[in-house]
Tab-separated table of C-alpha atoms and ligand atoms in Angstrom:
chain	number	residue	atom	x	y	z
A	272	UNK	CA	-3.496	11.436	21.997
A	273	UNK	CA	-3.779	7.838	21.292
A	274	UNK	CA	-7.491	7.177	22.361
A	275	UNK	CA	-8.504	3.224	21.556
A	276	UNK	CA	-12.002	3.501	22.874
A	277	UNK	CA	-12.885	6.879	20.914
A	278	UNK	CA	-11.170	6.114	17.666
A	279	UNK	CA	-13.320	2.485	17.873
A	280	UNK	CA	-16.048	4.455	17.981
A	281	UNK	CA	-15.210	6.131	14.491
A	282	UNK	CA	-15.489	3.266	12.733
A	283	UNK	CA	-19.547	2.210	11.986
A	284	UNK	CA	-18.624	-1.461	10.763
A	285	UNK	CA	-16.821	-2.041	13.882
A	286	UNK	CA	-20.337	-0.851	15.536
A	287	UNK	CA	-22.150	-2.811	13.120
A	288	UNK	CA	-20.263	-6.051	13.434
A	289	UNK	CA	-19.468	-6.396	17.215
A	290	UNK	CA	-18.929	-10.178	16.722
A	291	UNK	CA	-16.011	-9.894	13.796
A	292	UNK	CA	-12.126	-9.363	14.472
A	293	UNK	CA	-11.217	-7.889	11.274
A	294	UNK	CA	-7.537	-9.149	10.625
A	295	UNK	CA	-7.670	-8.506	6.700
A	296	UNK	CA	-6.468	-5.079	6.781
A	297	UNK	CA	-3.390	-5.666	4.317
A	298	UNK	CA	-6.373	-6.424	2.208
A	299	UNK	CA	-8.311	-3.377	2.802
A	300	UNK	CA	-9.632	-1.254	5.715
A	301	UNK	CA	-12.571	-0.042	7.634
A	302	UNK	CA	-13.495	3.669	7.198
A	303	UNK	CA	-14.258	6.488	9.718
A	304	UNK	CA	-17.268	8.042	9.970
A	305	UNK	CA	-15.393	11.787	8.732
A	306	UNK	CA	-14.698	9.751	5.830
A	307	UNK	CA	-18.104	8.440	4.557
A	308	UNK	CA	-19.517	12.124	5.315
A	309	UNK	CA	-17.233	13.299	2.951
A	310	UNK	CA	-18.281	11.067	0.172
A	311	UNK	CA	-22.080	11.461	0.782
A	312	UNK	CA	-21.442	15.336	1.459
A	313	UNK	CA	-20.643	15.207	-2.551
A	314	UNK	CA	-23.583	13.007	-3.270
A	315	UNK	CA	-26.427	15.452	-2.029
A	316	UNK	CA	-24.388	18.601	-1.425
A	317	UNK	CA	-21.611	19.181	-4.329
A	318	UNK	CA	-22.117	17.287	-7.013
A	319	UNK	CA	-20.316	18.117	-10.502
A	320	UNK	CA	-17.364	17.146	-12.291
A	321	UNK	CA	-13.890	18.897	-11.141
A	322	UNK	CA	-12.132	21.143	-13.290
A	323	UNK	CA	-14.438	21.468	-15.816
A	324	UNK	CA	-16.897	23.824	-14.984
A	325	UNK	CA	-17.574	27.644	-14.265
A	326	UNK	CA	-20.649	28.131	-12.478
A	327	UNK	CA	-19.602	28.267	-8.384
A	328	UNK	CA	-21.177	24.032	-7.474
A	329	UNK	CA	-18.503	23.288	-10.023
A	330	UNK	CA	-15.980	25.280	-8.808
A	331	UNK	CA	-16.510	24.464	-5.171
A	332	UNK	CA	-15.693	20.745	-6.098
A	333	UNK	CA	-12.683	21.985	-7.557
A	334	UNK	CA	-11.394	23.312	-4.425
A	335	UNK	CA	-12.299	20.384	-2.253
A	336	UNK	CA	-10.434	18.173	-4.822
A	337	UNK	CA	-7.111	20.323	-4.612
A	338	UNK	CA	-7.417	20.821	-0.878
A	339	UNK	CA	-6.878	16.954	-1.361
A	340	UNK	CA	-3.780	17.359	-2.999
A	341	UNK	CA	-2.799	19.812	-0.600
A	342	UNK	CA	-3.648	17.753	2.529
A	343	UNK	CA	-1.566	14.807	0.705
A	344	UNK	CA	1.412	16.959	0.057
A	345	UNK	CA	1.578	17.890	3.808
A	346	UNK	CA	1.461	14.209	4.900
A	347	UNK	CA	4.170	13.251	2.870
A	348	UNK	CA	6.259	16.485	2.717
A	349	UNK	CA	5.917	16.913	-0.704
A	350	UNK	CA	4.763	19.981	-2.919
A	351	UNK	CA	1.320	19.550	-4.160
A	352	UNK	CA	2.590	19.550	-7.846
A	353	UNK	CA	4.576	16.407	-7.127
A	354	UNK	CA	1.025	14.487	-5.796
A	355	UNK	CA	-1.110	12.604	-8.522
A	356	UNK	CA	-4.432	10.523	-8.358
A	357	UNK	CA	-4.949	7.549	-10.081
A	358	UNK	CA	-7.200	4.483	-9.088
A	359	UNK	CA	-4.855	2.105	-6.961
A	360	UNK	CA	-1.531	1.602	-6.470
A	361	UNK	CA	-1.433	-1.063	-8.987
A	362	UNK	CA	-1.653	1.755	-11.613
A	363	UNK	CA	0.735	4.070	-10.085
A	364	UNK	CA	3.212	1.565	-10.318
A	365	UNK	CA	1.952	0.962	-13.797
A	366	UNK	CA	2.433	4.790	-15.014
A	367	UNK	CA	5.929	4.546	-13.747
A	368	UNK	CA	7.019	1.654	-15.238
A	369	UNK	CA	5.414	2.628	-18.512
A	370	UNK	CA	7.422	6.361	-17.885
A	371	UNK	CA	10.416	5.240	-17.406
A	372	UNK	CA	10.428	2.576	-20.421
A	373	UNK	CA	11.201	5.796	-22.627
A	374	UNK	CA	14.668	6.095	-20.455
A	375	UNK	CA	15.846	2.184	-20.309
A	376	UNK	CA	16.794	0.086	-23.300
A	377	UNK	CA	18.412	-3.695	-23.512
A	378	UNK	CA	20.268	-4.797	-20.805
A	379	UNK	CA	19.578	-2.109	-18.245
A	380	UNK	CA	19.159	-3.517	-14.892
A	381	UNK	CA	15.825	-3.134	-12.498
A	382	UNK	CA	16.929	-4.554	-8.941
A	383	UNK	CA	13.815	-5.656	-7.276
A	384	UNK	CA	13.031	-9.058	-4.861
A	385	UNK	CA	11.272	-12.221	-4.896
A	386	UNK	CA	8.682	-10.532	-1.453
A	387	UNK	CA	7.453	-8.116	-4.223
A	388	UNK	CA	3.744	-7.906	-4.662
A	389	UNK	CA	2.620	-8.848	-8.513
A	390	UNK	CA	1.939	-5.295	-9.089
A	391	UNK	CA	5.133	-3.772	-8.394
A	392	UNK	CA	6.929	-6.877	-10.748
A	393	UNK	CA	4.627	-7.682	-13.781
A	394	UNK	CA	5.215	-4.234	-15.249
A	395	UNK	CA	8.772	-4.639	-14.992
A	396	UNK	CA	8.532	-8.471	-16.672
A	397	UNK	CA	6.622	-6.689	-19.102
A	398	UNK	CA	9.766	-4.455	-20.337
A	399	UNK	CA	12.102	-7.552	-19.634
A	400	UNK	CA	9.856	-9.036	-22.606
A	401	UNK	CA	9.320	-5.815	-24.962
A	402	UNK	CA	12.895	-4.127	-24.258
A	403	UNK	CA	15.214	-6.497	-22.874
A	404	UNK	CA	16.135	-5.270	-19.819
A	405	UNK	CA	16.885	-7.474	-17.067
A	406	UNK	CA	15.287	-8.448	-13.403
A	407	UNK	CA	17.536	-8.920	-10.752
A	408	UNK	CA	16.355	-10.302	-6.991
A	409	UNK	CA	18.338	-8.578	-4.447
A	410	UNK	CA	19.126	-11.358	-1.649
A	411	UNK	CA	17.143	-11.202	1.349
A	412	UNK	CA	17.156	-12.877	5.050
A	413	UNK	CA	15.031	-15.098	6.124
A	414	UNK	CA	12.476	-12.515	6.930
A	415	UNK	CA	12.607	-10.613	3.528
A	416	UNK	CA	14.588	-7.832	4.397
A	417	UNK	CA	17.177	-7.016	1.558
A	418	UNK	CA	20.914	-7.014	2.268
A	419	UNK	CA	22.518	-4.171	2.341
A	420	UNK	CA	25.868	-5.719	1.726
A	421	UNK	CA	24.770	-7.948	-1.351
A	422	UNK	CA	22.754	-5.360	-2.350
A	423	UNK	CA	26.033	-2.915	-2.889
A	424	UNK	CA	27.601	-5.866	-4.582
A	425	UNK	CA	25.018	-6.021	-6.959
A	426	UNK	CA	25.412	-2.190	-7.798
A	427	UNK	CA	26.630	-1.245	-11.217
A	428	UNK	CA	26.298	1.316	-14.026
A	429	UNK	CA	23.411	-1.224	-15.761
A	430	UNK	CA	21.219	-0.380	-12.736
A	431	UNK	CA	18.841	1.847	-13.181
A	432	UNK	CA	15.716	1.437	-10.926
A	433	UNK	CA	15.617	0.203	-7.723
A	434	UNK	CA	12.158	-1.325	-7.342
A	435	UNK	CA	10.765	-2.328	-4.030
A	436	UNK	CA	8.139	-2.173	-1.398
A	437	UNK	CA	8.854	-0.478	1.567
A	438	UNK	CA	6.940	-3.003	3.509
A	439	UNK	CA	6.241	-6.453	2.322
A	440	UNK	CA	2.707	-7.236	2.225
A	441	UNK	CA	3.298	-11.074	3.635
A	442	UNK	CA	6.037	-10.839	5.625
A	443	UNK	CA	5.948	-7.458	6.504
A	444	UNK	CA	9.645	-6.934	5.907
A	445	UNK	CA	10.528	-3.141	6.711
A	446	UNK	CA	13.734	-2.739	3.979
A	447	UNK	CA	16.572	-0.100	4.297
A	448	UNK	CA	14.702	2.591	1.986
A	449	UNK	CA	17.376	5.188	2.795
A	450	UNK	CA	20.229	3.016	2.389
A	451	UNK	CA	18.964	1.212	-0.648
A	452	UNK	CA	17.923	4.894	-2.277
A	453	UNK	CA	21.441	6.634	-0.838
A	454	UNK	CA	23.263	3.721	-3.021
A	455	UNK	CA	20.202	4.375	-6.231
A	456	UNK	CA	21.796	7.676	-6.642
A	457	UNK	CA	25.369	6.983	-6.132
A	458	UNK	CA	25.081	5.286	-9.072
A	459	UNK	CA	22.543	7.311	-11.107
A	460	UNK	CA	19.431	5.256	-10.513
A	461	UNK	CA	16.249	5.650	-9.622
A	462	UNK	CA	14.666	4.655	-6.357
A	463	UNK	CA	10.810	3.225	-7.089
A	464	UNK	CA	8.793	2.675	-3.751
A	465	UNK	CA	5.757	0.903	-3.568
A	466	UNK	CA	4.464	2.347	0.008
A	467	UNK	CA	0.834	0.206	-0.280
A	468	UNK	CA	1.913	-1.297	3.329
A	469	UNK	CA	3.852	1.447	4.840
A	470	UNK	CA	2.513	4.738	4.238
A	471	UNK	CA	-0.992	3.435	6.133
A	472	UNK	CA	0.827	2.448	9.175
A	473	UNK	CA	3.825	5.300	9.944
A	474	UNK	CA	4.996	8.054	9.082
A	475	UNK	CA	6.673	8.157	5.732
A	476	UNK	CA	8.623	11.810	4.710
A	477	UNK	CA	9.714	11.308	1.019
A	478	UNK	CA	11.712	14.739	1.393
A	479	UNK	CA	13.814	13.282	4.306
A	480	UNK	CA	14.078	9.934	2.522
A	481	UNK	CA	14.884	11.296	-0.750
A	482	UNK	CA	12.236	9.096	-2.947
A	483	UNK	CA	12.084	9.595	-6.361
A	484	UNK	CA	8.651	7.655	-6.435
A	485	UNK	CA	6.215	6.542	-4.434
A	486	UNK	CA	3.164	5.222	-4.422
A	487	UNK	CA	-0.236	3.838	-2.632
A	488	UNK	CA	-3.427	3.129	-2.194
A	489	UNK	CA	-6.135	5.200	-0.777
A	490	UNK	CA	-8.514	2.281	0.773
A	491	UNK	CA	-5.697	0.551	2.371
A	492	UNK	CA	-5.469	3.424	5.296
A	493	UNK	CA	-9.557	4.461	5.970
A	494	UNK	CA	-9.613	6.258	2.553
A	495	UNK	CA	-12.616	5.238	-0.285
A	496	UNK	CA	-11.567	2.706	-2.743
A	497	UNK	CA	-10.561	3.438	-6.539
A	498	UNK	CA	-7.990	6.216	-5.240
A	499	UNK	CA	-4.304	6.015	-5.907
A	500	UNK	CA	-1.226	8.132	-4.801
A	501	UNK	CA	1.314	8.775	-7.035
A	502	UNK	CA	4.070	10.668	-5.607
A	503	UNK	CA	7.306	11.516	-8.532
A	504	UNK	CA	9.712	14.260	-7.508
A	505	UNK	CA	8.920	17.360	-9.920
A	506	UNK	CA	11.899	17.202	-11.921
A	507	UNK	CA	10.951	13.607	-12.744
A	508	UNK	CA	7.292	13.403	-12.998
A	509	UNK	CA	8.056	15.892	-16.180
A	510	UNK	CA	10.251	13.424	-17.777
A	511	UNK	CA	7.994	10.618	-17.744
A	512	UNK	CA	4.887	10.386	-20.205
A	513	UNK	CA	1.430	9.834	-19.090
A	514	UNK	CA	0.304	5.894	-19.272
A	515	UNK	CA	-3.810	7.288	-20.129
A	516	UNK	CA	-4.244	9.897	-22.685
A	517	UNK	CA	-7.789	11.839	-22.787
A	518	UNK	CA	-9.551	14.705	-21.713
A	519	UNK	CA	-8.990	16.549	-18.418
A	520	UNK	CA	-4.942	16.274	-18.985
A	521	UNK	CA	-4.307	17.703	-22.183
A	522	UNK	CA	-4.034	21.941	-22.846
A	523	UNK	CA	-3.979	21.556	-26.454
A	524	UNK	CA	-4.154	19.269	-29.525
A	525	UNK	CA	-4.890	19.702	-33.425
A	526	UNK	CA	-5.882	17.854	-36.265
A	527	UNK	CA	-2.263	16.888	-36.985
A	528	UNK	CA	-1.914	14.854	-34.045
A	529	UNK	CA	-0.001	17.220	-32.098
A	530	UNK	CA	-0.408	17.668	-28.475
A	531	UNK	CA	0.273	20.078	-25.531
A	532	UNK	CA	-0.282	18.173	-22.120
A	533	UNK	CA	-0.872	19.961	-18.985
A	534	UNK	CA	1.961	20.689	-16.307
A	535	UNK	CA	2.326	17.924	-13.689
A	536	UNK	CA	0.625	16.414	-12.084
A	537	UNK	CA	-2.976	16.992	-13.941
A	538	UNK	CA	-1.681	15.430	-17.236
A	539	UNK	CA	-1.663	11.780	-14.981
A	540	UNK	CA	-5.185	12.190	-14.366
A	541	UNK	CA	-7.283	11.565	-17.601
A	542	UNK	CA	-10.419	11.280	-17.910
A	543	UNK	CA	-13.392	12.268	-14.846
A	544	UNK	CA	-11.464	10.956	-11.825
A	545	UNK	CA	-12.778	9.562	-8.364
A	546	UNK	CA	-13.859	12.730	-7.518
A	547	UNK	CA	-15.508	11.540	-4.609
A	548	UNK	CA	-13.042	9.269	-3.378
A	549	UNK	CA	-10.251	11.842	-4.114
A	550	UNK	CA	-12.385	14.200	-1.860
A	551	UNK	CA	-12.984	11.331	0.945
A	552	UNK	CA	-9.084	10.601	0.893
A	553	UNK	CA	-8.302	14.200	2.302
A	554	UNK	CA	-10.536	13.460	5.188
A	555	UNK	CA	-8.551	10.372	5.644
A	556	UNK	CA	-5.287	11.527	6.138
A	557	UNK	CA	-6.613	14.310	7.746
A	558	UNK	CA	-8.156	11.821	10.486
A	559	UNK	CA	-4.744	9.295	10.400
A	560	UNK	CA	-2.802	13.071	11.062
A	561	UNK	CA	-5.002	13.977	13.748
A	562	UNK	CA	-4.186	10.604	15.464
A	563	UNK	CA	-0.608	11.012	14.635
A	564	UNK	CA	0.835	8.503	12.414
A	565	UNK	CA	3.968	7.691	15.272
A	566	UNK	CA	0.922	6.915	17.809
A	567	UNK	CA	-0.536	5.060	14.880
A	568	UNK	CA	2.662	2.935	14.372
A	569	UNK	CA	4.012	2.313	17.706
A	570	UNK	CA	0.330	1.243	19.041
A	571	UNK	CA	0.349	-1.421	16.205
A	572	UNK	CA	3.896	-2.555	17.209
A	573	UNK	CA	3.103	-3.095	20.560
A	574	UNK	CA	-0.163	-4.735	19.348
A	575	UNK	CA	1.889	-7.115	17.033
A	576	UNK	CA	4.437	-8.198	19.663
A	577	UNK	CA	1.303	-9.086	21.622
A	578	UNK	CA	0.213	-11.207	18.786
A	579	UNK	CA	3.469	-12.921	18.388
A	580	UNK	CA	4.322	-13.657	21.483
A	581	UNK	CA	1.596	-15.894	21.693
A	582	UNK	CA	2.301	-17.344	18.703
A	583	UNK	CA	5.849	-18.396	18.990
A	584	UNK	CA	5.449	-20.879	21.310
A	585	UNK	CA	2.883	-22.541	19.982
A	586	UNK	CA	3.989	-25.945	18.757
A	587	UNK	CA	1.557	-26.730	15.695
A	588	UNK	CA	2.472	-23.312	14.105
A	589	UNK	CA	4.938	-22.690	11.810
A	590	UNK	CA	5.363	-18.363	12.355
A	591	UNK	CA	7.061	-17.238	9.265
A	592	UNK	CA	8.028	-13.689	10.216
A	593	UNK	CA	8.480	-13.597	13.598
A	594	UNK	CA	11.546	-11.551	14.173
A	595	UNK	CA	9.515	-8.370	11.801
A	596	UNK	CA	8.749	-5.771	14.328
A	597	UNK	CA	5.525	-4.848	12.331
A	598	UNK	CA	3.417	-5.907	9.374
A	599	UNK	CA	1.011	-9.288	9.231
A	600	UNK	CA	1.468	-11.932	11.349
A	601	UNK	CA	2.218	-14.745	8.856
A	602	UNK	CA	1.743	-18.656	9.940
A	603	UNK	CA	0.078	-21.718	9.147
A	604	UNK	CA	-0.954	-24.784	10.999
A	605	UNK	CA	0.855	-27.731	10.030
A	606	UNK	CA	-0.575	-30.518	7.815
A	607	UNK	CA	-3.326	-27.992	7.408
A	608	UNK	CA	-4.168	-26.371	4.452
A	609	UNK	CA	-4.236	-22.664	5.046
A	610	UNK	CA	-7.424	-22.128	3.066
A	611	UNK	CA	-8.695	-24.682	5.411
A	612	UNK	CA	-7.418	-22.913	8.545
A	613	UNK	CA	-8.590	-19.636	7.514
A	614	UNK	CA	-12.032	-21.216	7.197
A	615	UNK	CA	-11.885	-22.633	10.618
A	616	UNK	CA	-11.061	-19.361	11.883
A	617	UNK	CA	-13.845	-17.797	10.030
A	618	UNK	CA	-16.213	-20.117	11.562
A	619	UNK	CA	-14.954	-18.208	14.735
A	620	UNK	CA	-15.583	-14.923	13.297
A	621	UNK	CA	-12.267	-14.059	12.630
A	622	UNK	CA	-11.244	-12.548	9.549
A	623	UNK	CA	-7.985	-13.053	7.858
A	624	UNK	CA	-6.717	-13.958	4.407
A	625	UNK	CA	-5.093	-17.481	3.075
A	626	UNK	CA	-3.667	-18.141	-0.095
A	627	UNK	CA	-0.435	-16.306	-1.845
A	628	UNK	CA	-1.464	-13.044	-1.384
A	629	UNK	CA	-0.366	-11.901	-4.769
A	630	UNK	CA	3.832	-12.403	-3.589
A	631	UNK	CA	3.456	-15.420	-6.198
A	632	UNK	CA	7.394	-15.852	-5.916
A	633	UNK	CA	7.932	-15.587	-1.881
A	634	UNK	CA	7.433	-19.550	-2.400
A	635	UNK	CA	11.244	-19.461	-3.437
A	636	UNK	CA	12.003	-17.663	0.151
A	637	UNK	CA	9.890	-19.074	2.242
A	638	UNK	CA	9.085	-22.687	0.208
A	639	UNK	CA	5.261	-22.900	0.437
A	640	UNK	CA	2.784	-21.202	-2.001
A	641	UNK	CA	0.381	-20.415	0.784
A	642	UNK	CA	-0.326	-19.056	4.119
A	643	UNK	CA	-2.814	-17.049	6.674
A	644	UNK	CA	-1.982	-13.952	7.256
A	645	UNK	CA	-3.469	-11.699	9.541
A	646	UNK	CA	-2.762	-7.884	9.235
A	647	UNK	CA	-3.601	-5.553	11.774
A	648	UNK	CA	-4.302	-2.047	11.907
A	649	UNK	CA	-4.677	0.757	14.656
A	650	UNK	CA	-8.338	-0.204	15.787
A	651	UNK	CA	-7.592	-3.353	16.460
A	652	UNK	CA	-7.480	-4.643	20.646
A	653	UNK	CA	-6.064	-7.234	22.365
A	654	UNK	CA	-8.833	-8.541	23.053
A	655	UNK	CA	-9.294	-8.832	19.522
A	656	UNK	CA	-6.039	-10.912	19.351
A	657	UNK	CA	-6.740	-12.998	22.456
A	658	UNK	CA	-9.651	-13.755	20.797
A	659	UNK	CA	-7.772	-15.055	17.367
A	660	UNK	CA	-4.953	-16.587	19.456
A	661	UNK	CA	-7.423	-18.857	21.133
A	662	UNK	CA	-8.988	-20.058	17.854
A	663	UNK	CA	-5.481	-20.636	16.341
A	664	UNK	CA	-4.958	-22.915	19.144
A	665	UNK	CA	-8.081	-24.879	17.965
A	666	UNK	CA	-7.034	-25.432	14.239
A	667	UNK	CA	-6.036	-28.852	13.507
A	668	UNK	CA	-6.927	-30.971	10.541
A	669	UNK	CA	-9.990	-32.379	12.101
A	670	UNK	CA	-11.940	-29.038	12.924
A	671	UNK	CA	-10.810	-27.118	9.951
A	672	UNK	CA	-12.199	-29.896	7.872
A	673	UNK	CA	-15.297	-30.243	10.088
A	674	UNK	CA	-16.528	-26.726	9.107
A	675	UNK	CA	-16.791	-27.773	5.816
A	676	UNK	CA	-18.849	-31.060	6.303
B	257	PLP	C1	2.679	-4.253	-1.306
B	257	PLP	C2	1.492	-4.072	-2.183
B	257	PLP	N1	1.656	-3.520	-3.385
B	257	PLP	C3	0.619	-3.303	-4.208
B	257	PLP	C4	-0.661	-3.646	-3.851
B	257	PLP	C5	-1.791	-3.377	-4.798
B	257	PLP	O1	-2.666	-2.457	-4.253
B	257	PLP	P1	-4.020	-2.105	-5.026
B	257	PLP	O2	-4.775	-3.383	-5.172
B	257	PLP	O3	-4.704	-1.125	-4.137
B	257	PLP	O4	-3.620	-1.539	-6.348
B	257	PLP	C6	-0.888	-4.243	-2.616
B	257	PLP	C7	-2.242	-4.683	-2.237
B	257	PLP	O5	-2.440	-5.587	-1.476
B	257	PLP	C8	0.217	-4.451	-1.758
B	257	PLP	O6	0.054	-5.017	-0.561
């Protein structure tokens, strides 16, 4: 049951900061009280390193880092063996791309488009430069959501990867996963999924959606920070060579440079990991389960449409996504600049985030560099929003530039 009040209560930086509307959750999030016990419980109560050790501290931090992997594996419908933990999504998307350079070559084609966060496209210019494959931007609407119809068009033998988020982080663009990764395998190619701005908000089953790969980021849905989710179907994760080589992922190696890795997924995780964060993560998806992550998404839907209705007619606003159902509300204020604007609405106590957000070519889509966005999540209210909707009202160049002189 969907209970706004209680689930506030969770959260001791809403507690602590009963003035701010936090609206830079694409950014990162607040975390639950279940969570931070879980970190400090391995501060004072189980400290050691994880699979290392034999005496029974050691080998009780073992088991709450694989009941991690387990409670990860049942939130995406996955086997455990198919879950890894890096440190962010950035370097989930890294290992893949680094992986699957062993199976492309010169003029192989990576479909991908221009909403894509810098992490889920510099690796890829990266091979464009050391192999010679090539990039190709898969046509979008207005709002960023790929077409299906151009995107078959574009379909060939020379594809191999299909590379995109699920959900844009500006626009919030929901794209056709399961059509796009349907037509991936019709042809032979792999389906990448960068799930940084999905998998925190609903319910994402990589079984029923047939992913090959997916990945995300522990802090952006309550989790501790320096946590990463790499998901690979077995098959695959066992065809792809770890990006970090070291200790902890390795069964075997002599003097003549030879070495036996470990089966999947441990031979991704070199060197001591996040223990504690790994550890803390369980107890986040545990919480985000226990909520239900369909209660999760359709409260933030209706929460959204709140938020944009109130936006739309507002005449200094330019509203860049506001046909997407969910995701960030995305505007600025005209003739202001949005650093500006997010300033004034700081002044306010309102929290959001200006600038390009690291989609450094959405300018070609939607033909400015920079804007506010303000990303919601479950703990949000309307009040919250009434709140920011009345200070967006406020922003024109004289008060945005007043709060700085
Ligand atoms: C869509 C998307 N991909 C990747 C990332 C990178 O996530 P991290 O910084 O946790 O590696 C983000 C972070 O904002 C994102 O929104």
């Amino acid at each position: 049951m969907f209970d706004l009040e209680k689930i506030r209560q969770d959260f001791p930086m809403l507690k602590n900061h009963p003035e701010l509307v936090y609206f830079d959750n694409g950014a990162t999030t607040f975390k639950p009280q279940v969570v931070i016990d879980k970190v400090e419980h391995y501060y004072t109560h189980a400290t050691a390193n994880v699979h290392r050790g034999d005496y029974a501290l050691s080998v009780e931090v073992d088991r709450l880092y694989d009941e991690t992997r387990a409670i990860v594996a049942r939130f995406l419908n996955c086997d455990a063996s198919e879950v890894a933990f890096l440190h962010n999504d950035t370097e989930c998307l890294n290992q893949i791309v680094y992986g699957l350079s062993y199976q492309l070559k010169k003029g192989d084609i990576v479909l991908t488009s221009v909403a894509e966060h810098a992490s889920n496209l510099l690796p890829w210019y990266r091979l464009k430069e050391q192999l010679g494959i090539e990039i190709k931007y898969l046509p979008v609407n207005a709002q960023g959501v790929v077409d299906l119809e151009a995107a078959k068009a574009l379909m060939s033998k020379q594809v191999k990867v299909i590379a995109l988020a699920h959900v844009t982080n500006v626009l919030g663009s929901v794209q056709p996963i399961q059509e796009l990764c349907e037509l991936a395998h019709q042809y032979g190619a792999y389906m990448v999924v960068d799930g940084a701005q999905s998998v925190p908000h609903r319910k994402v089953d990589v079984k029923a959606l047939d992913l090959d790969f997916l990945t995300f980021s522990s802090h952006k849905m309550c989790g501790p920070n320096g946590v990463g989710v790499l998901y690979g179907k077995k098959e695959l994760l066992e065809n792809i060579p770890p990006l970090v080589l070291g200790g902890g992922m390795n069964a075997r190696f002599q003097s003549d440079g030879s070495v036996l890795l470990k089966d999947v997924p441990t031979r991704f995780e070199a060197g001591t990991p996040n223990i504690e964060g790994v550890i803390g993560f369980g107890a986040a998806c545990e919480y985000l389960m226990d909520i239900g992550m369909d209660q999760i998404h359709n409260y933030e839907k209706e929460l959204r449409s709140y938020f944009a209705e109130q936006i739309k007619p507002l005449a200094h606003i330019q509203f860049y996504n506001p046909d997407n159902a969910t995701g960030p509300i995305t505007f600025n204020a005209k003739e202001v600049f949005a650093q500006d604007a997010a300033g004034y609405l700081a002044s306010k106590n309102i929290a959001v985030r200006s600038g390009n957000h690291c989609a450094k070519i959405l300018h070609e889509l939607i033909g400015t560099d920079s804007t506010i966005r303000a990303s919601l999540y479950f703990y949000n209210t309307k009040e919250e929003v009434d709140r920011c909707v009345e200070a967006i009202k406020e922003i024109s160049i004289e008060n945005a530039i007043g709060v700085f002189f």
